[in-house]
Coordinates of C-alpha atoms in Angstrom, one line a residue:
P1 CA -12.8 -20.0 -5.3
L2 CA -15.7 -21.9 -6.9
G3 CA -16.1 -21.3 -10.6
I4 CA -12.5 -19.9 -11.0
T5 CA -10.4 -22.0 -13.4
D6 CA -7.3 -21.4 -15.5
L7 CA -6.0 -18.7 -13.2
W8 CA -2.5 -18.2 -14.6
S9 CA -2.8 -18.8 -18.3
A10 CA 0.0 -17.0 -20.0
T11 CA -2.0 -16.8 -23.2
K12 CA -4.7 -14.6 -21.5
A13 CA -2.2 -12.3 -19.8
W14 CA -1.6 -8.7 -21.0
R15 CA 1.8 -8.5 -22.7
R16 CA 4.0 -6.3 -24.8
T17 CA 6.6 -7.6 -27.1
S18 CA 9.5 -6.4 -29.2
S19 CA 12.2 -8.3 -31.2
T20 CA 14.4 -8.6 -28.2
R21 CA 12.2 -8.4 -25.0
E22 CA 8.8 -9.0 -23.6
T23 CA 6.7 -8.0 -20.6
I24 CA 3.9 -10.2 -19.3
C25 CA 1.4 -9.0 -16.6
M26 CA 1.3 -11.2 -13.5
N27 CA -1.9 -9.5 -12.1
A28 CA -4.4 -12.2 -11.0
L29 CA -5.7 -14.1 -8.1
W30 CA -2.7 -15.3 -6.2
R31 CA -2.6 -17.9 -3.4
F32 CA -2.5 -15.9 -0.1
R33 CA -1.6 -17.0 3.4
P34 CA -1.4 -14.4 6.3
I35 CA 1.4 -15.1 8.7
L36 CA 0.2 -15.4 12.3
A37 CA 2.1 -14.4 15.4
E38 CA 2.9 -18.0 16.2
D39 CA 4.1 -18.8 12.7
D40 CA 7.7 -18.9 11.7
P41 CA 7.9 -16.2 8.9
D42 CA 11.0 -17.8 7.4
V43 CA 9.2 -21.1 6.6
L44 CA 7.2 -21.3 3.4
P45 CA 3.8 -22.9 4.2
A46 CA 3.2 -26.3 2.7
A47 CA 0.7 -26.7 -0.1
G48 CA -2.2 -27.6 2.2
D49 CA -1.4 -25.3 5.0
C50 CA -4.4 -22.8 5.1
W51 CA -3.7 -21.1 1.8
G52 CA -6.5 -18.8 0.6
W53 CA -6.7 -16.3 -2.2
F54 CA -6.2 -12.6 -2.8
K55 CA -5.8 -10.3 -5.8
V56 CA -2.6 -8.7 -7.1
P57 CA -2.7 -5.8 -7.0
G58 CA -4.7 -5.3 -3.8
I59 CA -4.8 -3.6 -0.4
W60 CA -5.1 -5.8 2.7
P61 CA -8.2 -5.2 4.9
G62 CA -7.6 -3.6 8.3
S63 CA -6.0 -0.5 6.8
A64 CA -4.6 2.0 9.3
R65 CA -6.7 4.6 7.6
A66 CA -10.1 4.6 9.2
D67 CA -11.8 6.1 6.1
V68 CA -10.7 3.2 3.8
E69 CA -13.1 0.4 3.1
V70 CA -11.3 -2.2 1.0
P71 CA -13.6 -3.6 -1.7
Q72 CA -11.3 -6.5 -2.6
R73 CA -12.3 -9.7 -0.7
V74 CA -9.7 -11.9 0.9
V75 CA -10.6 -15.6 0.8
V76 CA -9.0 -17.3 3.8
A77 CA -9.0 -20.9 4.9
P78 CA -11.8 -21.7 7.5
F79 CA -9.2 -22.5 10.1
L80 CA -8.0 -18.8 9.9
E81 CA -11.4 -17.1 9.8
E82 CA -11.8 -16.7 13.6
R83 CA -8.1 -16.4 14.3
L84 CA -7.3 -13.6 11.9
D85 CA -7.3 -9.9 12.7
F86 CA -6.0 -8.1 9.7
A87 CA -5.4 -4.9 11.7
K88 CA -2.6 -6.8 13.4
I89 CA -1.2 -8.6 10.4
D90 CA 1.9 -7.2 8.8
Q91 CA 3.3 -10.2 7.0
A92 CA 1.8 -12.6 4.4
W93 CA 2.8 -15.1 1.8
Y94 CA 1.8 -14.8 -1.9
Q95 CA 2.1 -17.7 -4.4
R96 CA 1.3 -18.5 -8.0
E97 CA 2.6 -20.5 -11.0
I98 CA 4.7 -19.0 -13.7
V99 CA 5.6 -20.4 -17.1
I100 CA 8.8 -19.0 -18.8
P101 CA 8.2 -18.8 -22.6
K102 CA 10.4 -20.8 -24.8
E103 CA 11.3 -17.7 -26.7
W104 CA 13.1 -16.3 -23.6
E105 CA 16.0 -18.7 -24.0
G106 CA 19.2 -16.8 -23.4
R107 CA 17.6 -13.7 -21.9
R108 CA 17.6 -12.2 -18.4
V109 CA 14.3 -12.9 -16.6
L110 CA 13.1 -10.3 -14.0
L111 CA 10.2 -9.9 -11.7
E112 CA 9.1 -6.3 -11.5
F113 CA 7.0 -4.6 -8.8
T114 CA 5.6 -1.2 -9.6
M115 CA 4.3 -0.5 -6.0
L116 CA 5.2 -2.6 -3.0
Q117 CA 4.4 -2.0 0.7
T118 CA 7.1 -2.4 1.9
H119 CA 9.3 -5.5 1.4
A120 CA 9.2 -8.8 -0.5
R121 CA 11.5 -11.8 -0.2
I122 CA 11.1 -13.8 -3.5
L123 CA 11.4 -17.6 -3.8
V124 CA 11.3 -19.7 -6.9
D125 CA 10.5 -23.4 -6.3
G126 CA 11.3 -22.8 -2.6
K127 CA 14.7 -21.3 -3.3
E128 CA 15.4 -17.7 -2.2
T129 CA 16.2 -15.5 -5.2
G130 CA 16.3 -11.9 -3.9
D131 CA 14.4 -9.0 -2.4
A132 CA 12.4 -6.0 -3.5
W133 CA 11.7 -2.9 -1.4
F134 CA 9.3 0.0 -1.4
P135 CA 8.3 1.6 -3.7
G136 CA 9.2 -1.2 -6.1
G137 CA 11.8 -2.6 -8.4
T138 CA 13.1 -5.8 -10.0
V139 CA 14.4 -9.1 -8.8
D140 CA 16.6 -11.1 -11.2
L141 CA 15.2 -14.7 -11.5
S142 CA 17.5 -15.7 -14.4
Q143 CA 19.6 -18.4 -12.7
Y144 CA 16.5 -19.9 -11.0
V145 CA 14.2 -20.4 -14.0
S146 CA 14.4 -22.2 -17.4
A147 CA 12.8 -21.3 -20.7
G148 CA 9.8 -23.4 -21.4
Q149 CA 9.4 -24.6 -17.8
K150 CA 6.8 -24.1 -15.1
H151 CA 7.9 -22.8 -11.7
I152 CA 6.3 -21.9 -8.4
L153 CA 6.8 -18.2 -7.5
S154 CA 6.4 -17.3 -3.8
A155 CA 6.7 -13.9 -2.1
R156 CA 6.8 -13.1 1.6
V157 CA 5.5 -9.6 1.9
T158 CA 6.3 -7.6 5.0
A159 CA 4.3 -4.4 5.5
R160 CA 6.3 -2.5 8.1
P161 CA 7.7 1.0 8.2
L162 CA 11.2 1.5 7.0
E163 CA 11.9 3.9 9.9
T164 CA 10.4 4.0 13.4
E165 CA 9.5 7.7 13.1
S166 CA 8.2 9.8 10.2
T167 CA 8.8 13.6 9.9
V168 CA 5.9 15.7 8.6
F169 CA 6.8 19.2 7.3
M170 CA 3.8 21.6 7.3
A171 CA 5.9 24.7 6.8
P172 CA 9.5 25.8 7.1
D173 CA 9.0 26.4 10.8
R174 CA 6.5 23.6 11.4
A175 CA 7.9 20.1 11.4
F176 CA 6.9 17.4 13.8
K177 CA 7.7 13.7 14.2
S178 CA 5.2 10.9 14.7
K179 CA 5.3 7.1 15.0
A180 CA 5.7 5.6 11.5
T181 CA 2.9 3.3 10.3
V182 CA 2.0 1.6 7.0
G183 CA -1.6 2.5 6.0
L184 CA -2.1 0.7 2.7
K185 CA -0.4 -2.8 2.9
G186 CA 0.5 -5.5 0.4
I187 CA 1.4 -5.7 -3.2
T188 CA -0.6 -2.6 -4.3
G189 CA 0.8 -2.1 -7.8
D190 CA 1.1 -4.1 -10.9
V191 CA 3.5 -7.1 -11.2
F192 CA 5.3 -8.0 -14.4
L193 CA 7.5 -10.8 -15.6
V194 CA 10.1 -9.3 -17.8
S195 CA 12.7 -10.6 -20.3
E196 CA 15.5 -8.6 -21.8
P197 CA 18.9 -9.1 -23.4
R198 CA 21.6 -10.5 -21.0
A199 CA 24.4 -8.2 -21.9
K200 CA 23.7 -4.7 -23.2
A201 CA 20.1 -3.6 -22.8
I202 CA 18.0 -0.4 -22.9
T203 CA 17.0 0.5 -19.3
D204 CA 14.6 3.4 -20.0
V205 CA 13.4 5.8 -22.7
H206 CA 12.4 9.4 -21.9
V207 CA 10.7 11.3 -24.7
V208 CA 11.3 15.0 -24.6
T209 CA 9.2 17.2 -26.9
S210 CA 9.4 20.9 -27.7
T211 CA 6.7 22.8 -29.5
R212 CA 8.9 25.9 -29.6
N213 CA 11.7 24.2 -31.4
R214 CA 9.5 21.5 -33.1
T215 CA 11.9 18.8 -32.0
L216 CA 11.6 15.4 -30.4
T217 CA 14.5 14.1 -28.3
L218 CA 15.1 10.5 -27.2
D219 CA 16.9 10.3 -23.9
V220 CA 17.8 6.6 -23.7
G221 CA 19.6 4.7 -20.9
V222 CA 21.6 1.6 -21.7
R223 CA 23.0 -1.0 -19.3
A224 CA 26.7 -1.7 -20.3
D225 CA 30.1 -2.2 -18.8
G226 CA 32.1 0.9 -19.4
P227 CA 32.0 3.4 -22.3
L228 CA 29.8 2.4 -25.2
T229 CA 29.3 3.6 -28.8
L230 CA 26.0 2.7 -30.4
A231 CA 23.4 3.9 -32.9
L232 CA 19.9 4.9 -32.0
E233 CA 16.8 5.0 -34.3
G234 CA 13.1 5.0 -33.7
R235 CA 9.6 4.4 -35.1
V236 CA 6.7 6.7 -34.1
M237 CA 3.2 5.3 -34.3
A238 CA -0.3 6.7 -33.8
A239 CA -3.3 4.3 -33.4
G240 CA -1.0 1.5 -34.5
Q241 CA 0.0 3.2 -37.7
L242 CA 3.6 4.3 -38.5
V243 CA 3.7 8.1 -38.8
R244 CA 7.4 8.9 -38.6
R245 CA 10.8 7.3 -38.8
L246 CA 13.6 8.6 -36.7
P247 CA 16.8 8.0 -38.6
R248 CA 19.9 6.4 -37.1
Q249 CA 22.3 8.5 -35.0
S250 CA 25.6 7.2 -33.7
Q251 CA 27.4 8.5 -30.6
K252 CA 29.6 7.5 -27.7
S253 CA 28.6 7.7 -24.0
E254 CA 30.8 7.4 -20.9
H255 CA 27.8 7.0 -18.5
G256 CA 25.3 4.9 -20.4
R257 CA 22.9 7.7 -21.5
F258 CA 22.4 8.7 -25.1
L259 CA 20.5 11.7 -26.6
A260 CA 19.2 11.8 -30.1
T261 CA 17.2 14.9 -31.3
Y262 CA 15.0 15.0 -34.5
G263 CA 13.1 17.8 -36.1
W264 CA 9.3 17.4 -36.5
P265 CA 7.6 20.4 -38.1
D266 CA 4.0 19.2 -38.0
P267 CA 3.1 17.0 -35.0
K268 CA -0.4 16.7 -33.6
L269 CA -0.2 18.5 -30.3
W270 CA -1.3 17.0 -27.0
D271 CA -3.4 19.6 -25.2
T272 CA -6.3 19.9 -22.8
D273 CA -8.7 20.0 -25.8
T274 CA -7.0 17.2 -27.7
P275 CA -6.1 14.5 -25.2
E276 CA -6.6 11.9 -27.9
N277 CA -3.4 13.1 -29.7
M278 CA -1.1 10.4 -28.3
Y279 CA 1.9 8.7 -29.9
E280 CA 4.1 5.7 -29.2
V281 CA 7.7 5.3 -30.0
V282 CA 9.8 2.2 -30.3
V283 CA 13.6 2.8 -30.0
T284 CA 16.2 0.4 -31.5
A285 CA 19.8 0.4 -30.4
R286 CA 22.3 -1.0 -32.9
E287 CA 26.0 -1.7 -33.2
P288 CA 27.3 1.3 -35.2
E289 CA 29.6 -0.8 -37.5
S290 CA 27.6 -3.9 -38.3
G291 CA 24.1 -2.5 -37.7
Q292 CA 23.3 -5.5 -35.5
V293 CA 20.4 -4.9 -33.1
I294 CA 21.5 -4.7 -29.4
D295 CA 18.0 -4.1 -28.1
E296 CA 14.6 -2.8 -29.1
S297 CA 12.4 -1.1 -26.6
L298 CA 8.7 -1.8 -25.9
P299 CA 6.4 1.0 -27.1
V300 CA 6.7 4.2 -25.0
R301 CA 3.6 6.4 -24.9
F302 CA 3.9 10.2 -25.1
G303 CA 2.1 13.4 -26.1
F304 CA 3.8 16.0 -28.1
R305 CA 3.7 19.1 -25.8
E306 CA 5.7 21.7 -24.0
F307 CA 4.9 23.5 -20.7
W308 CA 6.8 26.5 -19.5
I309 CA 6.5 29.6 -17.3
D310 CA 6.6 33.1 -18.8
G311 CA 6.7 35.8 -16.1
R312 CA 3.4 35.2 -14.2
D313 CA 1.9 33.0 -16.9
F314 CA 1.8 29.3 -17.3
V315 CA 2.1 28.4 -21.0
L316 CA 1.1 25.1 -22.7
N317 CA 2.1 24.7 -26.3
G318 CA 2.4 28.4 -26.8
Q319 CA -0.9 29.4 -25.3
R320 CA -1.5 30.8 -21.8
I321 CA -3.3 28.3 -19.6
H322 CA -5.2 28.9 -16.3
L323 CA -4.7 25.8 -14.1
R324 CA -7.9 25.2 -12.1
A325 CA -6.7 22.7 -9.5
L326 CA -8.5 20.3 -7.2
H327 CA -7.0 18.2 -4.4
N328 CA -7.4 14.5 -5.3
R329 CA -7.0 11.3 -3.2
T330 CA -7.5 8.7 -6.0
I331 CA -4.0 7.2 -5.6
N332 CA -4.5 7.0 -1.9
D333 CA -7.8 5.0 -2.3
P334 CA -8.6 1.3 -2.8
A335 CA -9.1 -0.4 -6.1
D336 CA -12.6 0.8 -7.0
K337 CA -11.3 4.4 -7.2
A338 CA -7.6 3.9 -8.0
C339 CA -8.1 1.6 -11.0
L340 CA -8.3 3.1 -14.5
G341 CA -12.1 2.9 -14.7
G342 CA -12.5 4.7 -11.4
A343 CA -9.9 7.3 -12.2
L344 CA -11.4 8.0 -15.6
N345 CA -14.8 8.6 -13.8
T346 CA -13.1 11.0 -11.4
C347 CA -11.4 12.9 -14.2
R348 CA -14.6 13.2 -16.3
R349 CA -16.5 14.6 -13.3
M350 CA -13.7 17.0 -12.5
Q351 CA -13.7 18.2 -16.1
E352 CA -17.5 18.8 -16.0
Y353 CA -17.0 20.9 -12.9
G354 CA -14.4 23.1 -14.7
F355 CA -11.2 21.7 -13.2
N356 CA -8.2 20.8 -15.5
F357 CA -5.4 20.2 -13.0
L358 CA -4.8 17.7 -10.1
I359 CA -2.9 18.1 -6.9
T360 CA -2.5 14.5 -5.6
A361 CA -2.5 13.7 -1.9
N362 CA 0.9 12.0 -1.6
Y363 CA 2.9 14.8 -0.2
N364 CA 5.5 12.7 1.7
F365 CA 5.3 9.5 -0.4
Q366 CA 6.1 7.4 2.6
P367 CA 5.4 3.6 2.7
G368 CA 1.7 2.9 2.8
A369 CA 0.6 6.4 1.8
V370 CA 0.0 5.5 -1.9
G371 CA -1.8 2.4 -3.2
Y372 CA -2.0 2.5 -7.0
M373 CA -0.8 5.4 -9.1
D374 CA -0.9 4.1 -12.7
G375 CA -4.6 4.3 -13.1
L376 CA -4.8 8.0 -12.4
L377 CA -1.8 8.9 -14.5
S378 CA -3.2 7.0 -17.5
A379 CA -6.6 8.5 -17.0
A380 CA -5.2 12.1 -16.8

């Protein structure tokens, strides 16, 4: 579009970095080309063949939900303007340039989708590399890209149900089937370019906190071939400042998961009255003998809290809490409400009205029911 330049500058993109890995956000305007009924969906359109523009993440117009008005504009080539009925479109091509940082030499390179409706076939420089499916996941680009080089990334997105019928359960004795449809179509979640170590690597970090025991447990998954012995340690930060070191613990795992528990007598508790009390932890996995770093995670955000049930009572951090709930559709809505700013506005208004708890409207979590989840989760 006019006035838009430097679309895909890696220096402007949101990123997170550790000593062994990096994640770069691919959200931006992407080239966009709906696939018409007479088009061959297996053929990538040429550079001048009616490419337009659309945002990632974004929901295609023509949603199956009559109450959804999509605020994100699709820019299509003039040739397509009168031929295009988005209510009938279920396939489209996306395309953009990517530059692989020189620092990623020797690492695995992955493309990560956080919400995809419902399937994407990924091409790099016109070569097929792999597939991603609803609700999201990663595609390994390692053998198709080179550190320090520019590549053309293309994705053919197909927004079709994974099954011909869907089953809706209203009660134990009330279940009915209906024709499956995809309401919210396209790449509706964030997209990231990810680098990580080629061999052993941290797959996920789950932070488990207990206010009753005053402990923090790191539940860490590691990708490896066979049993593995490693040492875990961590750094906990608040507002960018180091507040606690979690000393090294060595252990062996048969299944690639490691647990390390640490005492913490005086954490600042995350609560409904102290939502600002947030921490981040960076976990380092080392070889037990040499101390060599295997992998270092990106910062993982958490609040120190514990929720449990005592008889008829819900308890948060040792205090009985009354949950005043409201049904909320934010994650089922388009970008203006589902983004972080829109979700924060919703949460502030709910708080003013006396609510402190959300019930989200994604009961079945079927393809096309949910657009963007991360904004509401971060806002809450």
